[in-house]
XYZ file of C-alpha atoms in Angstrom:
709
model
C -21.536 -41.863 6.983
C -18.471 -43.404 5.345
C -15.464 -44.418 7.276
C -12.422 -42.148 7.036
C -8.845 -43.117 6.898
C -7.272 -41.667 10.038
C -3.719 -40.608 9.487
C -1.456 -40.118 12.417
C 1.758 -38.252 12.876
C 4.527 -38.969 15.238
C 5.527 -35.657 16.795
C 8.946 -35.393 18.516
C 8.791 -32.826 21.329
C 11.955 -31.686 23.149
C 11.666 -30.747 26.812
C 14.808 -29.097 28.072
C 16.284 -28.032 31.394
C 19.698 -26.715 32.189
C 21.358 -30.120 32.254
C 19.553 -32.498 29.905
C 17.208 -32.810 26.998
C 14.589 -35.540 27.126
C 12.604 -36.794 24.125
C 8.960 -37.703 24.127
C 6.758 -38.974 21.347
C 3.149 -38.487 21.038
C 0.611 -39.524 18.463
C -1.797 -36.864 17.143
C -4.797 -37.823 15.059
C -5.266 -35.803 11.805
C -8.435 -33.845 11.479
C -11.295 -35.479 9.614
C -13.549 -33.267 7.497
C -17.219 -34.328 7.466
C -18.424 -35.892 4.259
C -21.438 -34.071 2.813
C -21.875 -35.276 -0.765
C -22.809 -32.559 -3.284
C -23.933 -33.664 -6.755
C -22.320 -31.461 -9.463
C -23.555 -32.096 -13.056
C -22.439 -30.533 -16.366
C -22.652 -31.793 -19.923
C -24.321 -34.954 -18.586
C -21.270 -35.704 -16.401
C -21.887 -36.073 -12.707
C -19.175 -35.343 -10.064
C -19.748 -35.966 -6.321
C -17.932 -33.385 -4.241
C -17.816 -34.657 -0.639
C -16.299 -31.449 0.617
C -18.121 -28.770 -1.365
C -19.536 -27.387 1.962
C -16.073 -26.025 2.901
C -16.781 -23.090 0.640
C -19.060 -21.555 3.365
C -16.655 -18.969 4.723
C -19.004 -17.791 7.494
C -19.939 -21.299 8.632
C -18.508 -21.985 12.137
C -18.010 -25.638 11.177
C -15.656 -24.535 8.339
C -13.731 -22.205 10.620
C -13.402 -25.003 13.211
C -12.066 -27.361 10.605
C -9.476 -24.865 9.438
C -8.419 -24.214 12.980
C -8.156 -27.930 13.703
C -5.862 -28.353 10.654
C -3.683 -25.513 11.959
C -3.513 -27.101 15.365
C -2.586 -30.380 13.835
C 0.204 -28.755 11.774
C 1.490 -26.888 14.812
C 1.524 -30.094 16.987
C 3.196 -32.223 14.366
C 5.886 -29.611 13.745
C 6.350 -28.615 17.341
C 9.861 -30.188 17.354
C 10.903 -27.711 14.569
C 9.735 -24.543 16.385
C 13.132 -23.552 17.762
C 14.701 -24.353 14.360
C 12.122 -22.140 12.590
C 13.192 -19.301 15.018
C 16.848 -19.840 14.197
C 16.133 -19.835 10.412
C 14.034 -16.684 10.836
C 16.777 -14.888 12.691
C 19.315 -16.150 10.256
C 17.404 -14.891 7.280
C 16.539 -11.621 8.982
C 20.187 -11.130 9.900
C 21.187 -11.019 6.228
C 18.865 -8.148 5.514
C 19.922 -4.574 6.062
C 17.193 -3.372 8.316
C 17.730 0.407 7.830
C 17.808 -0.016 4.035
C 16.624 2.465 1.401
C 15.917 2.552 -2.297
C 17.984 4.435 -4.808
C 16.340 7.958 -5.129
C 14.788 8.888 -8.399
C 13.934 12.408 -9.695
C 10.395 13.207 -10.708
C 8.905 16.661 -11.324
C 11.453 18.422 -9.152
C 11.523 15.969 -6.173
C 13.720 13.008 -5.300
C 11.602 10.093 -4.080
C 12.885 7.548 -1.612
C 11.506 4.426 0.067
C 13.343 3.399 3.159
C 13.104 1.187 6.300
C 14.120 1.764 9.837
C 15.751 -0.821 12.068
C 13.279 -3.138 13.880
C 10.303 -1.977 11.750
C 8.412 -4.098 9.386
C 6.927 -1.531 6.943
C 8.392 1.057 4.478
C 8.585 4.794 4.916
C 7.906 6.793 1.734
C 9.651 10.163 1.643
C 10.833 12.869 -0.778
C 13.358 15.690 -0.988
C 12.833 18.901 -3.026
C 15.483 19.734 -5.606
C 18.475 17.828 -4.305
C 19.352 14.979 -1.927
C 20.666 17.393 0.744
C 17.310 19.005 1.069
C 15.173 18.303 4.188
C 13.236 15.043 4.052
C 9.508 15.114 3.758
C 7.828 11.959 5.040
C 4.769 11.388 2.996
C 3.666 7.998 4.645
C 5.052 6.052 7.472
C 3.471 2.660 7.084
C 4.645 1.520 10.511
C 2.214 4.111 12.006
C -0.486 3.396 9.546
C -0.360 -0.368 10.200
C -0.848 -0.174 13.903
C -3.847 -2.158 15.050
C -4.034 -4.183 11.826
C -2.939 -7.811 11.496
C -2.524 -7.192 7.756
C -1.555 -3.906 6.096
C -0.508 -2.861 2.590
C -0.135 0.649 1.046
C 0.058 1.009 -2.703
C -0.746 3.314 -5.598
C 0.976 6.524 -4.346
C 0.161 9.034 -7.062
C 1.385 12.706 -6.923
C -0.343 15.533 -8.582
C 1.614 17.603 -11.068
C 1.706 20.585 -8.740
C 3.309 18.295 -6.068
C 0.648 19.147 -3.484
C -1.683 16.140 -3.405
C -0.814 12.450 -2.964
C -3.505 9.870 -3.613
C -2.790 6.492 -1.920
C -4.587 3.265 -1.220
C -4.740 0.832 1.741
C -5.769 -2.760 2.143
C -6.127 -4.141 5.682
C -7.814 -7.400 4.806
C -5.589 -8.810 2.148
C -8.372 -9.261 -0.305
C -7.035 -6.652 -2.730
C -9.946 -4.328 -2.266
C -8.211 -1.058 -1.664
C -9.515 2.161 -0.078
C -8.200 5.353 -1.730
C -7.580 8.510 0.196
C -5.942 11.826 -0.547
C -3.175 13.593 1.512
C -2.279 17.301 1.342
C 1.508 17.129 1.206
C 1.853 20.843 2.174
C -0.293 20.685 5.337
C 0.040 16.960 6.127
C -3.665 16.577 6.309
C -5.388 13.411 5.101
C -8.764 14.436 3.632
C -11.731 12.936 5.437
C -13.361 10.990 2.577
C -12.564 7.485 1.537
C -13.112 5.774 -1.850
C -13.936 2.112 -1.153
C -13.506 -1.111 -3.211
C -10.891 0.031 -5.718
C -7.888 -1.548 -7.456
C -5.700 0.952 -5.508
C -4.460 2.743 -8.567
C -5.470 6.300 -9.449
C -4.379 9.076 -11.867
C -4.441 12.857 -11.593
C -5.461 14.902 -14.545
C -3.304 17.832 -15.534
C -5.612 20.344 -13.567
C -4.360 18.910 -10.235
C -7.955 18.593 -8.891
C -9.476 15.757 -10.959
C -8.673 12.202 -9.862
C -9.579 9.183 -11.909
C -9.746 5.638 -10.341
C -11.019 2.171 -10.924
C -13.680 0.322 -8.863
C -14.208 -3.388 -8.616
C -17.259 -5.602 -8.741
C -17.862 -6.340 -5.093
C -18.535 -10.012 -5.648
C -16.197 -11.030 -8.488
C -13.599 -8.376 -7.771
C -13.278 -7.700 -11.387
C -11.957 -4.193 -12.235
C -14.940 -2.931 -14.161
C -15.626 0.864 -13.755
C -13.591 4.086 -14.134
C -14.755 7.020 -12.022
C -13.919 10.685 -11.933
C -13.620 12.488 -8.588
C -13.442 16.276 -8.207
C -11.583 17.527 -5.237
C -14.043 18.912 -2.687
C -17.005 17.045 -3.956
C -18.896 14.198 -2.260
C -17.460 10.869 -3.287
C -21.043 9.564 -3.630
C -21.441 11.950 -6.565
C -18.281 10.828 -8.378
C -19.082 10.458 -12.178
C -18.909 7.094 -13.910
C -16.693 7.588 -16.903
C -16.444 4.081 -18.330
C -18.014 0.675 -17.572
C -16.369 -2.404 -19.017
C -19.353 -4.637 -19.416
C -17.524 -7.642 -20.908
C -16.956 -9.798 -17.877
C -13.910 -11.345 -19.450
C -12.120 -7.995 -19.521
C -10.623 -5.779 -16.766
C -10.241 -2.062 -17.000
C -7.690 0.473 -15.687
C -6.541 4.093 -16.165
C -3.164 5.787 -16.227
C -1.311 8.867 -17.571
C 1.283 8.623 -20.302
C 4.859 9.331 -19.409
C 4.788 12.405 -21.569
C 1.916 13.595 -19.368
C -0.066 14.625 -22.393
C -2.682 11.908 -22.339
C -4.943 10.079 -19.889
C -5.482 6.494 -20.998
C -8.272 4.053 -20.225
C -7.242 0.433 -20.935
C -9.313 -2.693 -21.275
C -7.763 -6.066 -21.517
C -8.425 -9.760 -21.438
C -5.892 -12.547 -21.886
C -5.880 -12.210 -25.659
C -7.318 -8.805 -26.484
C -6.607 -5.114 -25.770
C -8.415 -1.771 -26.227
C -7.497 1.784 -25.229
C -9.208 5.135 -25.092
C -7.283 8.486 -24.764
C -8.032 12.046 -23.555
C -5.918 15.179 -23.287
C -4.831 15.321 -19.609
C -5.485 19.039 -19.514
C -9.195 18.560 -20.353
C -10.397 15.968 -17.913
C -14.065 16.807 -18.546
C -13.710 15.942 -22.104
C -14.724 12.632 -23.733
C -12.278 9.781 -24.135
C -11.579 8.835 -27.750
C -11.201 5.220 -28.893
C -7.629 4.458 -29.890
C -8.380 1.179 -31.703
C -11.428 -0.824 -31.070
C -11.061 -4.372 -29.705
C -10.581 -7.160 -32.118
C -10.421 -10.592 -30.682
C -6.882 -11.797 -30.620
C -5.295 -8.346 -31.263
C -3.162 -7.293 -28.337
C -1.451 -3.923 -28.217
C 0.229 -1.474 -25.776
C 0.690 2.221 -26.416
C 3.314 4.837 -25.468
C 3.220 8.482 -26.407
C 6.145 10.637 -27.674
C 6.092 13.862 -29.618
C 3.296 13.778 -32.123
C 3.187 9.944 -32.302
C 2.112 6.843 -30.483
C 4.359 3.738 -30.369
C 2.532 0.431 -30.310
C 3.838 -2.941 -29.174
C 1.432 -5.374 -30.879
C 0.838 -8.919 -32.278
C -0.920 -7.391 -35.336
C -0.357 -9.262 -38.638
C 0.304 -12.555 -36.818
C 3.368 -11.082 -35.075
C 3.463 -13.894 -32.413
C 6.459 -12.470 -30.652
C 5.153 -8.944 -31.073
C 6.599 -6.042 -33.157
C 6.760 -2.283 -32.663
C 4.675 0.083 -34.811
C 4.032 3.838 -34.754
C 1.082 6.016 -35.698
C 0.278 9.745 -35.687
C -1.429 10.851 -32.468
C -4.306 12.248 -34.463
C -4.866 9.052 -36.510
C -4.727 6.109 -34.096
C -6.714 3.445 -35.968
C -4.640 0.416 -36.920
C -5.041 1.292 -40.602
C -2.554 4.002 -39.953
C 0.004 1.824 -37.966
C 3.451 1.391 -39.631
C 6.197 -0.985 -38.793
C 9.125 0.440 -36.757
C 10.705 -2.886 -35.548
C 9.520 -5.891 -37.521
C 8.489 -9.136 -36.036
C 11.209 -11.863 -35.471
C 10.497 -15.484 -34.956
C 13.239 -15.878 -32.272
C 12.973 -12.579 -30.364
C 10.129 -11.586 -28.071
C 9.482 -7.835 -27.553
C 8.318 -7.415 -23.929
C 7.993 -3.643 -23.753
C 9.599 -0.262 -24.512
C 10.755 2.805 -22.468
C 10.633 6.001 -24.356
C 13.021 8.942 -23.762
C 13.538 12.267 -25.555
C 16.589 10.966 -27.403
C 16.268 7.207 -27.176
C 13.988 4.266 -27.521
C 14.834 1.365 -25.219
C 13.370 -2.009 -26.150
C 13.105 -4.850 -23.649
C 13.508 -8.195 -25.459
C 13.854 -11.826 -24.763
C 15.962 -14.214 -26.801
C 16.819 -17.883 -26.108
C 15.215 -17.460 -22.715
C 17.487 -14.470 -21.765
C 16.702 -10.693 -21.233
C 18.114 -8.255 -23.674
C 18.099 -4.472 -23.408
C 18.337 -2.720 -26.820
C 19.225 1.019 -27.095
C 18.002 2.749 -30.311
C 18.761 6.480 -30.630
C 15.967 8.436 -32.338
C 18.509 10.298 -34.559
C 19.242 7.083 -36.489
C 22.769 6.606 -35.172
C 23.971 3.112 -34.341
C 21.884 0.992 -31.976
C 23.373 -1.472 -29.524
C 22.563 -3.965 -26.736
C 23.704 -3.822 -23.123
C 26.317 -6.641 -22.671
C 25.685 -9.492 -20.309
C 28.030 -12.433 -19.879
C 26.295 -15.425 -18.141
C 23.171 -17.388 -18.734
C 21.532 -17.260 -15.257
C 20.933 -13.555 -15.020
C 17.942 -11.180 -15.010
C 18.142 -7.731 -16.363
C 15.196 -5.264 -16.556
C 14.513 -1.594 -16.874
C 13.253 -0.016 -13.603
C 12.115 3.339 -12.552
C 12.460 5.548 -15.598
C 9.966 8.359 -15.061
C 12.169 11.157 -16.330
C 11.604 11.733 -20.057
C 14.324 14.283 -20.824
C 17.436 12.346 -19.736
C 20.220 10.270 -21.332
C 20.314 7.965 -18.248
C 18.590 4.596 -18.344
C 18.050 2.959 -14.875
C 18.011 -0.780 -15.014
C 18.274 -3.668 -12.510
C 20.585 -6.716 -12.796
C 21.016 -9.918 -10.744
C 21.779 -13.539 -11.105
C 21.205 -16.584 -9.059
C 24.568 -16.004 -7.213
C 24.923 -12.204 -7.641
C 22.852 -9.801 -5.399
C 20.598 -7.427 -7.240
C 21.988 -4.087 -8.413
C 20.428 -0.827 -9.539
C 22.506 0.659 -12.337
C 22.399 3.967 -14.147
C 23.649 3.696 -17.736
C 24.371 6.846 -19.749
C 23.084 5.885 -23.229
C 25.190 8.633 -24.829
C 28.597 7.908 -23.266
C 27.869 4.210 -22.559
C 29.187 4.629 -19.010
C 27.482 2.771 -16.205
C 27.284 3.650 -12.504
C 26.197 1.049 -9.928
C 23.904 3.053 -7.706
C 23.330 0.235 -5.281
C 24.090 -3.428 -4.773
C 21.966 -5.446 -2.416
C 23.958 -5.861 0.826
C 24.018 -9.355 2.434
C 24.901 -8.899 6.027
C 26.335 -11.380 8.455
C 29.853 -11.518 6.950
C 29.492 -15.061 5.574
C 28.320 -14.443 2.017
C 30.771 -14.536 -0.893
C 29.250 -14.996 -4.353
C 32.383 -16.811 -5.376
C 31.424 -19.738 -3.156
C 28.470 -20.524 -5.380
C 28.129 -22.115 -8.772
C 25.315 -21.196 -11.147
C 24.425 -22.747 -14.496
C 21.777 -23.368 -17.016
C 21.055 -26.864 -18.263
C 18.488 -28.261 -20.707
C 16.104 -31.078 -20.078
C 14.320 -32.960 -22.948
C 10.566 -33.090 -22.664
C 8.575 -36.134 -23.786
C 7.791 -34.487 -27.136
C 11.437 -33.634 -27.794
C 11.306 -30.031 -26.693
C 14.330 -28.679 -24.798
C 13.402 -27.040 -21.518
C 15.886 -24.816 -19.692
C 16.609 -25.172 -16.003
C 18.506 -22.513 -14.035
C 20.314 -23.675 -10.911
C 22.606 -22.572 -8.116
C 24.505 -24.423 -5.362
C 27.611 -24.233 -3.290
C 30.781 -25.009 -5.136
C 32.393 -28.342 -4.294
C 29.330 -30.503 -3.775
C 29.438 -33.940 -5.417
C 26.915 -34.830 -8.001
C 26.301 -38.309 -6.693
C 22.485 -38.318 -6.416
C 22.524 -37.499 -2.675
C 22.009 -33.776 -2.777
C 18.616 -32.436 -1.751
C 17.233 -30.333 -4.581
C 14.301 -27.906 -4.520
C 12.775 -27.447 -7.988
C 10.491 -24.482 -8.449
C 8.185 -23.484 -11.292
C 5.084 -21.523 -12.196
C 4.178 -22.107 -15.830
C 1.058 -20.073 -16.484
C -0.296 -16.660 -17.824
C 2.895 -16.198 -19.864
C 4.773 -15.204 -16.696
C 8.492 -15.757 -17.122
C 10.351 -17.058 -14.083
C 13.761 -15.372 -14.540
C 16.799 -16.415 -12.492
C 17.007 -14.172 -9.464
C 19.108 -13.718 -6.327
C 17.675 -14.445 -2.890
C 19.545 -13.940 0.388
C 16.800 -15.986 2.036
C 17.661 -18.946 -0.174
C 21.219 -19.052 1.246
C 19.696 -20.871 4.233
C 19.052 -23.770 1.911
C 22.182 -23.523 -0.168
C 24.496 -23.376 2.806
C 22.891 -26.550 4.146
C 23.671 -28.473 0.973
C 20.506 -27.826 -1.210
C 20.612 -27.184 -4.888
C 18.009 -24.677 -5.911
C 16.618 -24.846 -9.450
C 13.963 -23.064 -11.543
C 12.334 -25.013 -14.351
C 11.397 -22.676 -17.193
C 8.441 -24.773 -18.366
C 5.906 -24.091 -21.010
C 2.992 -21.909 -20.047
C 5.402 -19.136 -19.128
C 6.904 -16.872 -21.813
C 10.549 -17.697 -21.043
C 11.333 -18.717 -24.628
C 8.861 -16.491 -26.453
C 5.128 -16.297 -27.080
C 4.862 -19.782 -28.524
C 6.266 -21.091 -25.258
C 3.184 -19.655 -23.560
C 0.774 -20.721 -26.303
C 1.957 -24.323 -25.998
C 1.273 -24.426 -22.267
C -2.324 -23.162 -22.076
C -5.884 -24.090 -22.879
C -5.890 -27.554 -24.547
C -2.074 -27.719 -24.351
C -1.889 -27.176 -20.627
C -0.703 -30.663 -19.841
C 2.702 -29.720 -21.413
C 3.264 -27.562 -18.348
C 2.961 -30.598 -16.056
C 4.877 -33.021 -18.212
C 7.699 -30.447 -18.725
C 8.091 -30.265 -14.983
C 8.032 -33.977 -14.564
C 10.623 -34.291 -17.307
C 12.801 -31.652 -15.636
C 12.471 -33.664 -12.446
C 13.598 -36.847 -14.194
C 16.493 -34.986 -15.783
C 17.988 -33.725 -12.445
C 17.704 -37.282 -11.120
C 19.247 -38.892 -14.195
C 22.105 -36.428 -14.124
C 22.653 -37.321 -10.407
C 22.074 -33.780 -9.205
C 19.683 -35.495 -6.791
C 17.449 -38.522 -6.402
C 13.756 -39.234 -5.756
C 14.624 -39.549 -1.984
C 15.974 -35.999 -2.034
C 13.982 -34.137 -4.660
C 11.505 -31.534 -3.572
C 9.081 -29.385 -5.618
C 7.390 -26.042 -4.930
C 4.971 -23.688 -6.655
C 2.300 -21.199 -5.781
C -1.134 -20.195 -7.097
C -1.136 -21.567 -10.606
C 2.211 -23.029 -9.660
C 0.227 -24.795 -6.929
C -2.005 -26.208 -9.629
C 1.220 -27.490 -11.166
C 2.168 -29.152 -7.837
C -1.241 -30.761 -7.589
C -1.021 -32.122 -11.107
C 2.499 -33.618 -10.837
C 1.812 -35.395 -7.480
C -1.121 -37.095 -9.145
C 0.887 -37.912 -12.234
C 4.303 -38.802 -10.799
C 4.259 -38.845 -6.983
C 7.208 -41.264 -6.804
C 9.599 -38.643 -8.065
C 9.330 -36.384 -4.996
C 10.141 -36.771 -1.362
C 8.295 -33.565 -0.464
C 6.154 -30.874 -2.046
C 5.189 -27.313 -1.014
C 2.054 -25.944 -2.623
C 1.399 -22.378 -1.775
C -2.195 -20.937 -2.188
C -2.788 -23.697 -4.795
C -5.385 -23.416 -7.586
C -6.488 -27.123 -7.427
C -10.276 -27.276 -7.961
C -10.117 -26.162 -11.609
C -13.435 -27.428 -12.954
C -15.672 -26.247 -10.065
C -14.007 -22.891 -9.836
C -14.083 -22.225 -13.605
C -17.801 -23.147 -13.644
C -18.602 -20.593 -10.944
C -18.619 -17.123 -12.520
C -19.401 -15.476 -9.105
C -15.942 -16.380 -7.842
C -13.488 -13.509 -8.229
C -11.571 -13.428 -11.562
C -13.130 -16.561 -13.000
C -14.596 -15.123 -16.243
C -11.335 -13.367 -17.123
C -9.565 -16.731 -17.007
C -11.383 -18.345 -19.898
C -8.612 -17.492 -22.305
C -6.027 -19.139 -20.052
C -7.800 -22.374 -19.084
C -10.793 -22.536 -21.386
C -14.506 -22.124 -20.684
C -15.830 -25.318 -19.138
C -19.342 -24.447 -20.267
C -18.021 -25.776 -23.527
C -17.671 -29.604 -23.302
C -14.254 -29.869 -24.885
C -12.699 -27.679 -22.328
C -14.671 -29.230 -19.444
C -13.448 -32.659 -20.364
C -9.827 -31.521 -20.725
C -9.816 -29.602 -17.415
C -11.395 -32.566 -15.609
C -8.561 -34.802 -16.899
C -5.874 -32.797 -15.019
C -7.763 -30.895 -12.238
C -5.785 -31.991 -9.151
C -8.821 -32.202 -6.828
C -10.773 -34.263 -9.320
C -7.903 -36.646 -9.885
C -6.878 -37.494 -6.357
C -6.549 -41.243 -6.345
C -5.780 -44.111 -3.941
C -2.002 -44.057 -4.222
C 1.034 -42.975 -2.221
C 1.729 -39.273 -2.189
C 4.877 -37.389 -1.166
C 5.139 -35.438 2.091
C 3.220 -32.229 1.511
C 2.870 -28.740 3.066
C -0.102 -26.814 1.692
C -0.581 -23.143 2.657
C -3.490 -20.783 2.015
C -5.056 -17.508 3.370
C -8.649 -17.207 4.623
C -9.177 -13.947 2.700
C -7.459 -14.903 -0.537
C -9.007 -13.161 -3.505
C -7.156 -15.049 -6.176
C -7.427 -18.655 -5.075
C -10.240 -19.156 -2.595
C -9.141 -20.904 0.655
C -11.591 -23.770 0.126
C -9.688 -25.127 -2.808
C -6.621 -26.247 -0.798
C -8.854 -27.121 2.173
C -11.013 -29.504 0.126
C -7.891 -30.942 -1.542
C -6.288 -31.736 1.810
C -9.536 -33.303 3.158
C -9.832 -35.512 0.077
C -6.139 -36.493 0.133
C -6.511 -37.516 3.801
C -9.483 -39.727 2.974
C -8.001 -41.412 -0.147
C -4.215 -41.612 -0.102
C -2.633 -44.871 0.975
C 0.605 -43.635 2.632
C 1.372 -42.212 6.089
C 3.525 -39.396 4.817
C 3.130 -35.886 6.266
C 0.219 -33.844 5.005
C -0.255 -30.332 6.462
C -2.666 -27.596 5.759
C -1.463 -24.178 7.150
C -4.153 -21.433 6.867
C -3.272 -17.846 7.587
C -6.534 -16.723 9.213
C -5.548 -13.024 8.737
C -4.170 -12.895 5.231
C -4.904 -13.479 1.615
C -3.039 -14.441 -1.631
C 0.233 -12.697 -0.859
C 0.560 -14.124 2.712
C 1.500 -12.040 5.627
C 2.316 -8.354 5.283
C 5.500 -6.839 6.584
C 8.888 -7.881 5.396
C 9.837 -9.816 8.531
C 6.403 -11.431 9.149
C 6.781 -12.888 5.679
C 10.081 -14.404 6.639
C 8.382 -16.427 9.364
C 6.261 -18.146 6.559
C 9.471 -18.968 4.688
C 10.979 -20.370 7.832
C 8.055 -22.682 8.107
C 8.611 -23.959 4.615
C 12.414 -24.377 4.944
C 12.043 -26.166 8.201
C 9.630 -28.539 6.522
C 12.168 -29.377 3.813
C 15.189 -29.473 6.085
C 13.381 -31.605 8.660
C 12.611 -34.160 5.902
C 16.320 -34.246 5.125
C 17.159 -34.687 8.795
C 18.777 -31.330 9.085
C 17.965 -29.540 12.278
C 20.735 -26.847 12.570
């Protein structure tokens, strides 16, 4: 057996009585994971994985190791426990506990989601006809969550006759939902359960046929569409569609016009749809346009046409096309909004009198209003560069009112109704920040541009309290994601105020791999260009240091999931830039995971990361995979979090990473693994339980800065 480097942590524990506080120190040994070498060979290359055994979820030795890591983390941070409680209460105190959503009208009912004081979970309700009508509580999740350490309800789907509500519940946090049906007239929940689904479902127009999607029980890939007839045994549900290509997922929904049921199949680069008249659920779905590798398209129905957002004809940033509903093959598609090199089309909302196009230009959201009658089109006006605007719940087809959301890094989120005919806007709700201390005029927000090593300009959005000096002494938390074309738009967070009000600058690096500056921004941060994501973040880090927003002694980095991969890569590549790093549910064992097609979601990821069964991709992945590139060097202070039941990034990736870091790194900086033994990828359920996890992260950062109040 090899010798291990035993790291120790000096834990300061405060013992208090009424008159004095005494300080004690105690040395706690870090856990040591057993070394059990596993030989992994591919393309003639041999890797020795000393901690491969940690993937045995049911092995008591694995659970024991995770528990010991948790105990170590708890002991070493015991001196911050009271501060964590203070942070939790502070963050909770800004949240309106008895909050409610802005009601929206659908099919004769106003639907509302609300919370009650002291309760963690939402209540879903509706009112018939008008907002003065009696409230009908459809689901009180506080009651449903009793007895469960984790609870999530999703996928509420109301039949067109307003009688039936399909809904789905996950009590494990593995995103395997159980669908049930409730009679909204009698209040009865029907006795049967549909297991292992995505949670989504769709009623046909007959109010008695329910379509839903089942997952592969091992890989968790969404692969089969079933049809359930009310009153029939679930075991006899009919398989309607099986997506056999393991790089694709499938799903089903109903068009906003209610005329068509739609089965979709999608991979990272390719789309395919099938349609069926919603009034004839026993009919056969018709192929809209067969899949062609590299052809992406989304469809929306209106009148006698379908409208298609697509990258057809090399439209990298997508364009909008139309086709007759009876002739849907792409040979019939005609341009409606042509492709533009500098404008990304992200989606459309269709109304009876208006087409609303969501665009992105120069990294900023744009909302374009286009009347169907050919009259003048226009954009909603926005004044600053650190905002986010997006269309929200627009389920009513026959209305002139567009509902959209708006927020910035210093401005709380608002829900706004905009009359597209009169151009009048009504703010239906602005997020309340309680406590009496928040004033958005006390904060500065700006967008700056860092220069990447290849000359590319990378935007950074930031917010901080006015008046701080840019002398290099400010703590700065730099966040990023940078994968899957997910744009990290500037957003407001009342929780974040706990950092800003203690002198932190908060910044978002809009690095390549996201779609912040268009489709090419994504294409240049994936597959064999993935390292641009990491070097962009490093160059953004160097920029905020050079501009004296902060220094390496006060710079912190954070990312989760694929953003956790980012964290793992940058601490290998440039550990000297950061004083501390938070990696949430990090995807760090890239090569081993992508070679294991039994792990949930792996095969569908080939278009994002590459298929390591091909040597070119194997070699490239291995060159940046955080776990494979841990080396004998000094690393920053690090807090790494995971969930035992995570379906997206398996718990053993961060567990193995921490074990290897402990054995190899040459510093005595803090290294913690915090495993939620009850939760998965999204962390704890319940709005206030989740705040406790944020309090842990913030106390980690603030403690490193010597801030304890």
